[in-house]
PDB file of C-alpha atoms in Angstrom:
ATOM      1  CA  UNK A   1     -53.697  33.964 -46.381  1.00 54.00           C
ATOM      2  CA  UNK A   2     -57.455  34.600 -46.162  1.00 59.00           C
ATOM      3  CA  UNK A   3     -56.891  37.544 -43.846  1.00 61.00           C
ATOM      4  CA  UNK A   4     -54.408  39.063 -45.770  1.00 58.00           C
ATOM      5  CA  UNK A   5     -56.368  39.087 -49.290  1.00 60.00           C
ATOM      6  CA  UNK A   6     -59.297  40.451 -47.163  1.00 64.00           C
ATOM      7  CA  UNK A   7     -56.953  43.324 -46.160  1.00 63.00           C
ATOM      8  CA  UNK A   8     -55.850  43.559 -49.003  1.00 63.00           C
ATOM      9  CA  UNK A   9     -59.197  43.545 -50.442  1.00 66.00           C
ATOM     10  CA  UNK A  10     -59.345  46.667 -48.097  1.00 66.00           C
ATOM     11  CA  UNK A  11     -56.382  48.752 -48.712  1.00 65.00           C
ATOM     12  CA  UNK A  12     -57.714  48.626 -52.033  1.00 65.00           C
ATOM     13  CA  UNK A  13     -60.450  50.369 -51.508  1.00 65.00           C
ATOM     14  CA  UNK A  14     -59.483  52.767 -49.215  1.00 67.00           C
ATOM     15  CA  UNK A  15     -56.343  53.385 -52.337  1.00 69.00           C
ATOM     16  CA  UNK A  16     -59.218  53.846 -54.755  1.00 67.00           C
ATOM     17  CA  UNK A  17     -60.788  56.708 -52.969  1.00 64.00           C
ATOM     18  CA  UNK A  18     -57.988  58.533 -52.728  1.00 70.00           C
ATOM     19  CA  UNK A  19     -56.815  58.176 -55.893  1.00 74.00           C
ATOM     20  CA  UNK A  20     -58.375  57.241 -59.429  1.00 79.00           C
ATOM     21  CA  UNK A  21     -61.997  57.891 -58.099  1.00 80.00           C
ATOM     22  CA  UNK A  22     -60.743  61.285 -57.314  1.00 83.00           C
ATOM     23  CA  UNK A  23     -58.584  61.619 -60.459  1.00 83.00           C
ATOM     24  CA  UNK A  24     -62.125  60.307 -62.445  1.00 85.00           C
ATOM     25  CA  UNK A  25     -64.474  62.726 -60.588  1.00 85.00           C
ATOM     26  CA  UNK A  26     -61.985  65.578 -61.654  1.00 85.00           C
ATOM     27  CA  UNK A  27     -61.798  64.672 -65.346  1.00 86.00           C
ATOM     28  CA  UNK A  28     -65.301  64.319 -65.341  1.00 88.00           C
ATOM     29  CA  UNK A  29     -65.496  67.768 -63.967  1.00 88.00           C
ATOM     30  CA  UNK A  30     -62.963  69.260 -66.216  1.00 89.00           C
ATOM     31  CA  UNK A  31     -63.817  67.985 -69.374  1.00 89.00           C
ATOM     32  CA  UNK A  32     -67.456  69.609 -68.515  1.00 88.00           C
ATOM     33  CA  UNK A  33     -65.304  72.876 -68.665  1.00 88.00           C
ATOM     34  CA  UNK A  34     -63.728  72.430 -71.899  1.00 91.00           C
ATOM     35  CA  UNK A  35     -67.226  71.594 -73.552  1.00 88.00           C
ATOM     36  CA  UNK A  36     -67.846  75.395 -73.228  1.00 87.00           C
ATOM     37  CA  UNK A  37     -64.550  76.388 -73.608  1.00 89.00           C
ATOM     38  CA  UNK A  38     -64.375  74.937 -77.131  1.00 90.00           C
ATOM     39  CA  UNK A  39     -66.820  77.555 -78.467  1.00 86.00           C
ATOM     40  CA  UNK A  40     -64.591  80.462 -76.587  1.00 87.00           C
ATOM     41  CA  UNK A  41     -61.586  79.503 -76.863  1.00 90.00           C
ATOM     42  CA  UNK A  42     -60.523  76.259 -79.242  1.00 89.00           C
ATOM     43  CA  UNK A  43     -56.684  76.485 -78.276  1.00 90.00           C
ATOM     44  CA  UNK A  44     -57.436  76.331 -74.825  1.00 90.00           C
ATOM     45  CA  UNK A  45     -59.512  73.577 -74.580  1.00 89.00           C
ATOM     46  CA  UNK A  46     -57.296  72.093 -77.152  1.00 90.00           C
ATOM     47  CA  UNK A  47     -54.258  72.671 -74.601  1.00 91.00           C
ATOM     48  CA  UNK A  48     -56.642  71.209 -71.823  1.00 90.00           C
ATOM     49  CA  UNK A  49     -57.653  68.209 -73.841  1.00 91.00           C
ATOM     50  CA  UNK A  50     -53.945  67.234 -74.269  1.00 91.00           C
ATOM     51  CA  UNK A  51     -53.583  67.433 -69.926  1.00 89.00           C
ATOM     52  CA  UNK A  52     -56.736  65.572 -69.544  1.00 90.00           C
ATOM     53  CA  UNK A  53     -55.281  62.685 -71.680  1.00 89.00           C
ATOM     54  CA  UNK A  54     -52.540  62.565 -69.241  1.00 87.00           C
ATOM     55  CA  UNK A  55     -54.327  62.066 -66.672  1.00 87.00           C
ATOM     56  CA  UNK A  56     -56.447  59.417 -67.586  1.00 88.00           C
ATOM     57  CA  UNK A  57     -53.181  57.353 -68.718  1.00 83.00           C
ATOM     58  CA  UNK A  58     -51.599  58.003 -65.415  1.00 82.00           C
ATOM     59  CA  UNK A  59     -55.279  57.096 -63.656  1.00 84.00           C
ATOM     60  CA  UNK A  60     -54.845  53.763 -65.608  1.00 83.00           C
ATOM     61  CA  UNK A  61     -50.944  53.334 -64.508  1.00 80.00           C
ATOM     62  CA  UNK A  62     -52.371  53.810 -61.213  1.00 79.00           C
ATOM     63  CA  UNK A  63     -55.190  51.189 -61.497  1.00 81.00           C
ATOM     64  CA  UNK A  64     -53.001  48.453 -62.923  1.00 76.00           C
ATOM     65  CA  UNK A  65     -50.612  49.170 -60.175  1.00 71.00           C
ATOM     66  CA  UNK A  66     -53.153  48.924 -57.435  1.00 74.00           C
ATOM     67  CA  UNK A  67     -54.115  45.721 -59.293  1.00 73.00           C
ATOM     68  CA  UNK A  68     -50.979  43.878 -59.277  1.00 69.00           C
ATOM     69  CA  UNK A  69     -50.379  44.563 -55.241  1.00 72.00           C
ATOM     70  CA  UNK A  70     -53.797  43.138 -54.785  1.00 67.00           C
ATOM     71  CA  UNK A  71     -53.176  39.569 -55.959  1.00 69.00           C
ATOM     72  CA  UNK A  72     -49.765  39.085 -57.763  1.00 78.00           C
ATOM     73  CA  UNK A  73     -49.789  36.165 -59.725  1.00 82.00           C
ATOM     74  CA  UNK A  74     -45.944  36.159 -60.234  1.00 89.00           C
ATOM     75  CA  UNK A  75     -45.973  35.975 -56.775  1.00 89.00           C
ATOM     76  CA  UNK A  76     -47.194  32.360 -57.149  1.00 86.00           C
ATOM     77  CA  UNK A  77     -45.625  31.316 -59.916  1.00 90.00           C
ATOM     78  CA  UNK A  78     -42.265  32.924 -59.448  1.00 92.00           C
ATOM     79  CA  UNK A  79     -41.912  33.756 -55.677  1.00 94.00           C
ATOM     80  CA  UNK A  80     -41.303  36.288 -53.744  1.00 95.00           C
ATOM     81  CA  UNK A  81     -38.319  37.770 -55.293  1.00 97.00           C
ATOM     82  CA  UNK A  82     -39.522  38.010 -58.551  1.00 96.00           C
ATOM     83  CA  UNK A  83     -42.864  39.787 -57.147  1.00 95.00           C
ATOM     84  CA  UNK A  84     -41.032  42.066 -55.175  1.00 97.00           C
ATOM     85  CA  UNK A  85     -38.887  43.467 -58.013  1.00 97.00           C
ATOM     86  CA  UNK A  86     -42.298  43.240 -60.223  1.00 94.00           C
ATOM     87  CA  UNK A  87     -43.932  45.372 -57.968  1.00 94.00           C
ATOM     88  CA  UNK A  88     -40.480  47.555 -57.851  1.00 96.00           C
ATOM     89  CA  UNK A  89     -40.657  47.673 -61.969  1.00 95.00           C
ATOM     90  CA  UNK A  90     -44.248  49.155 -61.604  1.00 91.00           C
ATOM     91  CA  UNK A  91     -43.391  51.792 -58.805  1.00 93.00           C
ATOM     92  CA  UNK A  92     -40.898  53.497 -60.981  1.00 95.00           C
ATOM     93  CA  UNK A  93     -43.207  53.110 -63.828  1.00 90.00           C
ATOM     94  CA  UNK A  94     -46.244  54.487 -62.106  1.00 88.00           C
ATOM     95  CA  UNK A  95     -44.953  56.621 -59.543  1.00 90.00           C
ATOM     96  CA  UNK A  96     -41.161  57.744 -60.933  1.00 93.00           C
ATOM     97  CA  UNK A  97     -39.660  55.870 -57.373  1.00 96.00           C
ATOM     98  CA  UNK A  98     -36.980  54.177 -57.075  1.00 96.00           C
ATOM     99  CA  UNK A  99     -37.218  51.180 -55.403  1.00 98.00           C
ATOM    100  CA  UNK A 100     -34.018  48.751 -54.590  1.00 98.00           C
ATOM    101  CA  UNK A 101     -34.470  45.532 -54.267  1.00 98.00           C
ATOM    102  CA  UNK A 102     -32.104  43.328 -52.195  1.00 98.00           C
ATOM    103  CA  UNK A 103     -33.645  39.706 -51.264  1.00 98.00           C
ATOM    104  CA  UNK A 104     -31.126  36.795 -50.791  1.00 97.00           C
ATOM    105  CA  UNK A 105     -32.580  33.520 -52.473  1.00 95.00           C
ATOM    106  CA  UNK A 106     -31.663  31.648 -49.512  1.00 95.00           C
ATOM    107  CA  UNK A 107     -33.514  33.525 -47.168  1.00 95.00           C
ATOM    108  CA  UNK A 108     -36.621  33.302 -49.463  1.00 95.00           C
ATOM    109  CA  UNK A 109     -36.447  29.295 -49.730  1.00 94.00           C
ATOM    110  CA  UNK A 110     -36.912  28.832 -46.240  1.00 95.00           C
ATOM    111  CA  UNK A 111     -40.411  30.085 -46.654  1.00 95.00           C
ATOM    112  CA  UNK A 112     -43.315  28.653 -47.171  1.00 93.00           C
ATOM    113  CA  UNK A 113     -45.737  30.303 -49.624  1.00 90.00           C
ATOM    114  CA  UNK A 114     -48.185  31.650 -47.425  1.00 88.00           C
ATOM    115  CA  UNK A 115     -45.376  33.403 -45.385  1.00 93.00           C
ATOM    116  CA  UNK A 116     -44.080  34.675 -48.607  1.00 94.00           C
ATOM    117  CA  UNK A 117     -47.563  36.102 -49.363  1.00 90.00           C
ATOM    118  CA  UNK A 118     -48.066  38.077 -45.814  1.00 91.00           C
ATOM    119  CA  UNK A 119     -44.160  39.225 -46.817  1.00 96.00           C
ATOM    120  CA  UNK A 120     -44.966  40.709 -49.573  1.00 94.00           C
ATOM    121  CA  UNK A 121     -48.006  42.792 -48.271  1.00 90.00           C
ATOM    122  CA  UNK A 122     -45.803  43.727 -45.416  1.00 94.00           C
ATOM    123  CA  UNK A 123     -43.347  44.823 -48.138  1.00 96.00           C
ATOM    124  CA  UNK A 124     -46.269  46.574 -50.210  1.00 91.00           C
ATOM    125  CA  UNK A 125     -47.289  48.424 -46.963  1.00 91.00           C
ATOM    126  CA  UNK A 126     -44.101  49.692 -45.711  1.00 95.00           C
ATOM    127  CA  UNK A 127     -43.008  50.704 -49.146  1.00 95.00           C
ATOM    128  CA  UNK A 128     -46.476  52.397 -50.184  1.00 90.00           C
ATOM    129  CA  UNK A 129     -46.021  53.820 -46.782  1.00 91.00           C
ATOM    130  CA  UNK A 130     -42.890  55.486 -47.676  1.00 94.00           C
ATOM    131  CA  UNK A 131     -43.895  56.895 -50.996  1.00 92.00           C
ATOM    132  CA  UNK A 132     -46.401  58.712 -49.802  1.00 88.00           C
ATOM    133  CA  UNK A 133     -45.281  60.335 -46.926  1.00 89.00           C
ATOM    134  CA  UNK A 134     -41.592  60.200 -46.666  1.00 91.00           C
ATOM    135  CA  UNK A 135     -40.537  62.020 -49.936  1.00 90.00           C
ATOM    136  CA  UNK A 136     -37.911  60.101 -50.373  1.00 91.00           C
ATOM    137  CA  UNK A 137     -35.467  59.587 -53.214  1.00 92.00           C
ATOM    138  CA  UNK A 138     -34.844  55.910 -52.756  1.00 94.00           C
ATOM    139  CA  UNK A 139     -36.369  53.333 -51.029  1.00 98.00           C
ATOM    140  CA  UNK A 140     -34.261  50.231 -50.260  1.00 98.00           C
ATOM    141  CA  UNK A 141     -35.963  46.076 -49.845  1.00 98.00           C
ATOM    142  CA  UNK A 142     -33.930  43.930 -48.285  1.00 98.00           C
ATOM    143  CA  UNK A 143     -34.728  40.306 -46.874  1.00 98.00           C
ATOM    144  CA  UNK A 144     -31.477  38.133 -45.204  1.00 98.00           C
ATOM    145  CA  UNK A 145     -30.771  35.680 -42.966  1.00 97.00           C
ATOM    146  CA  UNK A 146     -30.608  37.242 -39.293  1.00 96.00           C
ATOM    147  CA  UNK A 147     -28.995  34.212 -37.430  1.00 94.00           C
ATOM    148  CA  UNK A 148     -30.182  30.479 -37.292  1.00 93.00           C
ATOM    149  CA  UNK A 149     -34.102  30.175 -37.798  1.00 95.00           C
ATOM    150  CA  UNK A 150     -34.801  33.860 -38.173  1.00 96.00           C
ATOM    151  CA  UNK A 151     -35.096  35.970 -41.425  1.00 98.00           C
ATOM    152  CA  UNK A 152     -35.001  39.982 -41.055  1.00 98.00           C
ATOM    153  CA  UNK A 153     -36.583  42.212 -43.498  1.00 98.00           C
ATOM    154  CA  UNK A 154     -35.895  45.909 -43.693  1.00 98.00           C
ATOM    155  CA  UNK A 155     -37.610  48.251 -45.752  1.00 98.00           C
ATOM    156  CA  UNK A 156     -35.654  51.635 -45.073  1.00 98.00           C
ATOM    157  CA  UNK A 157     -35.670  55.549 -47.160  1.00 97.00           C
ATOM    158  CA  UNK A 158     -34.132  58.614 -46.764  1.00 95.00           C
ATOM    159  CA  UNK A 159     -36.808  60.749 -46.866  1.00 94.00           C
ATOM    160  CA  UNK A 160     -38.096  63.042 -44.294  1.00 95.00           C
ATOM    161  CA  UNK A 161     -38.691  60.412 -41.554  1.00 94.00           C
ATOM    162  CA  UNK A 162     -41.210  61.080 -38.360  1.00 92.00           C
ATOM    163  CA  UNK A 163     -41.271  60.991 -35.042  1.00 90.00           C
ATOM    164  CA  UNK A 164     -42.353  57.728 -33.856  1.00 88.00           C
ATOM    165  CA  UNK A 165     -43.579  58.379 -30.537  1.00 85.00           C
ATOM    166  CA  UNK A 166     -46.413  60.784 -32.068  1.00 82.00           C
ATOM    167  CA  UNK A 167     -47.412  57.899 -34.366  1.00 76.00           C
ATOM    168  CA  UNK A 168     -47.330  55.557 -31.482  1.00 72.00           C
ATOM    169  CA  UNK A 169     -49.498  57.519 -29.630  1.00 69.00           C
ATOM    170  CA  UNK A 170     -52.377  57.599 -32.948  1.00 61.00           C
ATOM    171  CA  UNK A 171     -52.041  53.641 -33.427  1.00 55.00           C
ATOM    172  CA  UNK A 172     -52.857  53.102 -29.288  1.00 53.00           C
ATOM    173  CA  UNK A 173     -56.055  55.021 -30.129  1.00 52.00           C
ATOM    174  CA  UNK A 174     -56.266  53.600 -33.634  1.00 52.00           C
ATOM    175  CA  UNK A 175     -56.779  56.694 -35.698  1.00 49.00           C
ATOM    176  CA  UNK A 176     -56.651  56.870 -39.237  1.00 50.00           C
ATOM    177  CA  UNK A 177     -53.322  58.926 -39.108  1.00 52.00           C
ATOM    178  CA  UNK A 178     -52.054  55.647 -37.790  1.00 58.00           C
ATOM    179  CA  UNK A 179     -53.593  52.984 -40.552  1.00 68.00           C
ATOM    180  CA  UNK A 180     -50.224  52.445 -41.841  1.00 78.00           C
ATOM    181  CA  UNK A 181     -48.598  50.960 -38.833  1.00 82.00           C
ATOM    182  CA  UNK A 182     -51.918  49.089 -37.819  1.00 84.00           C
ATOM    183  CA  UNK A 183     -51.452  47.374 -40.682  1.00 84.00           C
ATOM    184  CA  UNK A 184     -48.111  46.595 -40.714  1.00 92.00           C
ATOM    185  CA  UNK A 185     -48.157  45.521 -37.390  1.00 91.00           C
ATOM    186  CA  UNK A 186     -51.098  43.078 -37.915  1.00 88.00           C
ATOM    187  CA  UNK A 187     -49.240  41.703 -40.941  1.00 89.00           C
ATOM    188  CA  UNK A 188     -46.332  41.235 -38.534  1.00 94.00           C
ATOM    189  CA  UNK A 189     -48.574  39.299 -36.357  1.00 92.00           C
ATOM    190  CA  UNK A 190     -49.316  36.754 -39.055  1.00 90.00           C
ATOM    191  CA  UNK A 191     -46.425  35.676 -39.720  1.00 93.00           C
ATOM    192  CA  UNK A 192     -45.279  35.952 -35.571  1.00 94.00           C
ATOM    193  CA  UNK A 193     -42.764  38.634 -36.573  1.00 95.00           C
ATOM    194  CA  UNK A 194     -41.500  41.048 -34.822  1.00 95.00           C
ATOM    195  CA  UNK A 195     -41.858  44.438 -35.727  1.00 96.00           C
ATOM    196  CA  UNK A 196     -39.545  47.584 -35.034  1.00 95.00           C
ATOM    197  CA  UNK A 197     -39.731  51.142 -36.546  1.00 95.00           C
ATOM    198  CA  UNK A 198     -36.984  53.335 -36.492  1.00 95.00           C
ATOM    199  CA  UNK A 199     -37.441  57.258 -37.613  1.00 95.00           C
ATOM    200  CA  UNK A 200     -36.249  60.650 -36.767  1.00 92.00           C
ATOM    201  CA  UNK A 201     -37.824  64.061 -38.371  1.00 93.00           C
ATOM    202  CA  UNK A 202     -35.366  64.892 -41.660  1.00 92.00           C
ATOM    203  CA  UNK A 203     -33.304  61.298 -40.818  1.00 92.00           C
ATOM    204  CA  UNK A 204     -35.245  59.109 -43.126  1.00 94.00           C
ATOM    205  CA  UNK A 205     -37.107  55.545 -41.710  1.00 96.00           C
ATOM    206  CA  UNK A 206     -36.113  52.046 -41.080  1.00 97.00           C
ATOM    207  CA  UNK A 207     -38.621  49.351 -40.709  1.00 97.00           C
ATOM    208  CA  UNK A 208     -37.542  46.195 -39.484  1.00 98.00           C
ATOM    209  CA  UNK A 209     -39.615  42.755 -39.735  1.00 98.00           C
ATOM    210  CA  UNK A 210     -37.805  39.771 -37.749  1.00 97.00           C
ATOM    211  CA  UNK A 211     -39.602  36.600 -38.632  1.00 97.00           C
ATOM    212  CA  UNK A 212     -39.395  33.316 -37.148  1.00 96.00           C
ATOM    213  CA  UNK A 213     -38.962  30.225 -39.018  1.00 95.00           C
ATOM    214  CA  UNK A 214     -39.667  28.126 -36.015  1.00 92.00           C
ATOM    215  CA  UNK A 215     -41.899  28.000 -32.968  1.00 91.00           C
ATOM    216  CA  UNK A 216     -38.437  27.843 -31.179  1.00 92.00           C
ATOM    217  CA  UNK A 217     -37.104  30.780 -33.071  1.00 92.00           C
ATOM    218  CA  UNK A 218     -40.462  32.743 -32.207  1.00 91.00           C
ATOM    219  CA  UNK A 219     -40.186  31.913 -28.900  1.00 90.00           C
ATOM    220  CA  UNK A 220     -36.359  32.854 -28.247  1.00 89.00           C
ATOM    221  CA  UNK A 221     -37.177  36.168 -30.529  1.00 87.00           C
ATOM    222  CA  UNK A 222     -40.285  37.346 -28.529  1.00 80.00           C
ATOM    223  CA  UNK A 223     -38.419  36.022 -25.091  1.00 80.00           C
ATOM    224  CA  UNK A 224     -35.705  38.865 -25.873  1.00 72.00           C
ATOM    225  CA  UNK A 225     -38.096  41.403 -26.750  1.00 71.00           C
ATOM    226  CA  UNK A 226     -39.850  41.400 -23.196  1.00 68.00           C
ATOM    227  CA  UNK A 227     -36.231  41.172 -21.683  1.00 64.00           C
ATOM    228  CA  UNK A 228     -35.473  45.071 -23.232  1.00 60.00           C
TER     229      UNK A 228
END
């Protein structure tokens, strides 16, 4: 679990500079602005005023958001399905997107709760993921039971999807286009999952996480995978 707070710990920061810091530098900027454009013009700055308080409450939504994925405390005190429809609650809230959340309870009691931890940063990724690229009007959660000893989670929108082969190519060479899969395939790792990502330009995206409850279930899932 200490890797995945420390990437956590890193997604964070990265999600701070490209939002609220940027959001803050631009108030900052703006409200410079309608200093001088009270003296010229008191309706205008009055009418900017109002849009600047917007955007410092939805700079705040944005913070507590970021927040909450960093180290959700429901998560340990509730699980992983309560944490997962927390952090769906907030994503509408924050963001207007819908998020659908579709865990069964069995699936989530076979888990230990470091497992459910890397879950739900794999979840947080994918879903993140989605929102910010795919456009999409829905995003869907689920988390079953794929057959005896492994779970499969599938984090699927129908947005406007991407060729996967392009991507590919930018994790291989680990460019920043590509940060997205690196770390949903590192969170894979950590839990010995197996990852697959399924996409086509205007046909939406389907990740898929198969995890292994047991060394014999990681080894029969991974012995398939080099068989294809």
């Amino acid at each position: 679990m200490a890797e995945v707070y420390e990437e956590a710990r890193k997604k964070l920061a990265r999600d701070l500079h490209d939002g609220p810091t940027q959001s803050v530098a631009a108030m900052a900027m703006r409200l410079n602005i309608t200093k001088r454009m009270i003296i010229k013009d008191a309706k205008a700055a009055a009418e900017e005023i109002v849009k600047l308080e917007e955007l410092a409450h939805r700079t705040t939504k944005e913070i507590r958001h970021m927040l909450f994925t960093l180290r959700p405390l429901i998560l340990e005190s509730q699980g992983l399905t309560a944490a997962v429809q927390a952090m769906a609650d907030k994503m509408m809230e924050t963001f207007s997107q819908k998020v659908v959340v579709d865990i069964d309870e069995k699936a989530t009691q076979q888990l230990e709760m470091g497992k459910q931890g890397v879950i739900f940063y794999i979840i947080d990724e994918a879903v993140n993921n989605a929102r910010k690229h795919a456009s999409a009007e829905s995003i869907i959660v689920r988390l079953r039971q794929f057959e005896p000893g492994v779970l499969l989670l599938e984090v699927l929108d129908n947005g406007v999807g991407f060729d996967v082969s392009i991507v590919t190519q930018s994790y291989d060479k680990r460019s920043s286009s590509s940060l997205g899969m690196v770390n949903l395939r590192e969170r894979s790792e950590l839990v010995n999952g197996l990852l697959q990502i399924n996409s086509k330009p205007g046909k939406g995206t389907k990740v898929q996480v198969y995890i292994p409850l047991t060394e014999e279930a990681a080894d029969r899932l991974h012995h398939a995978r080099r068989k294809r």
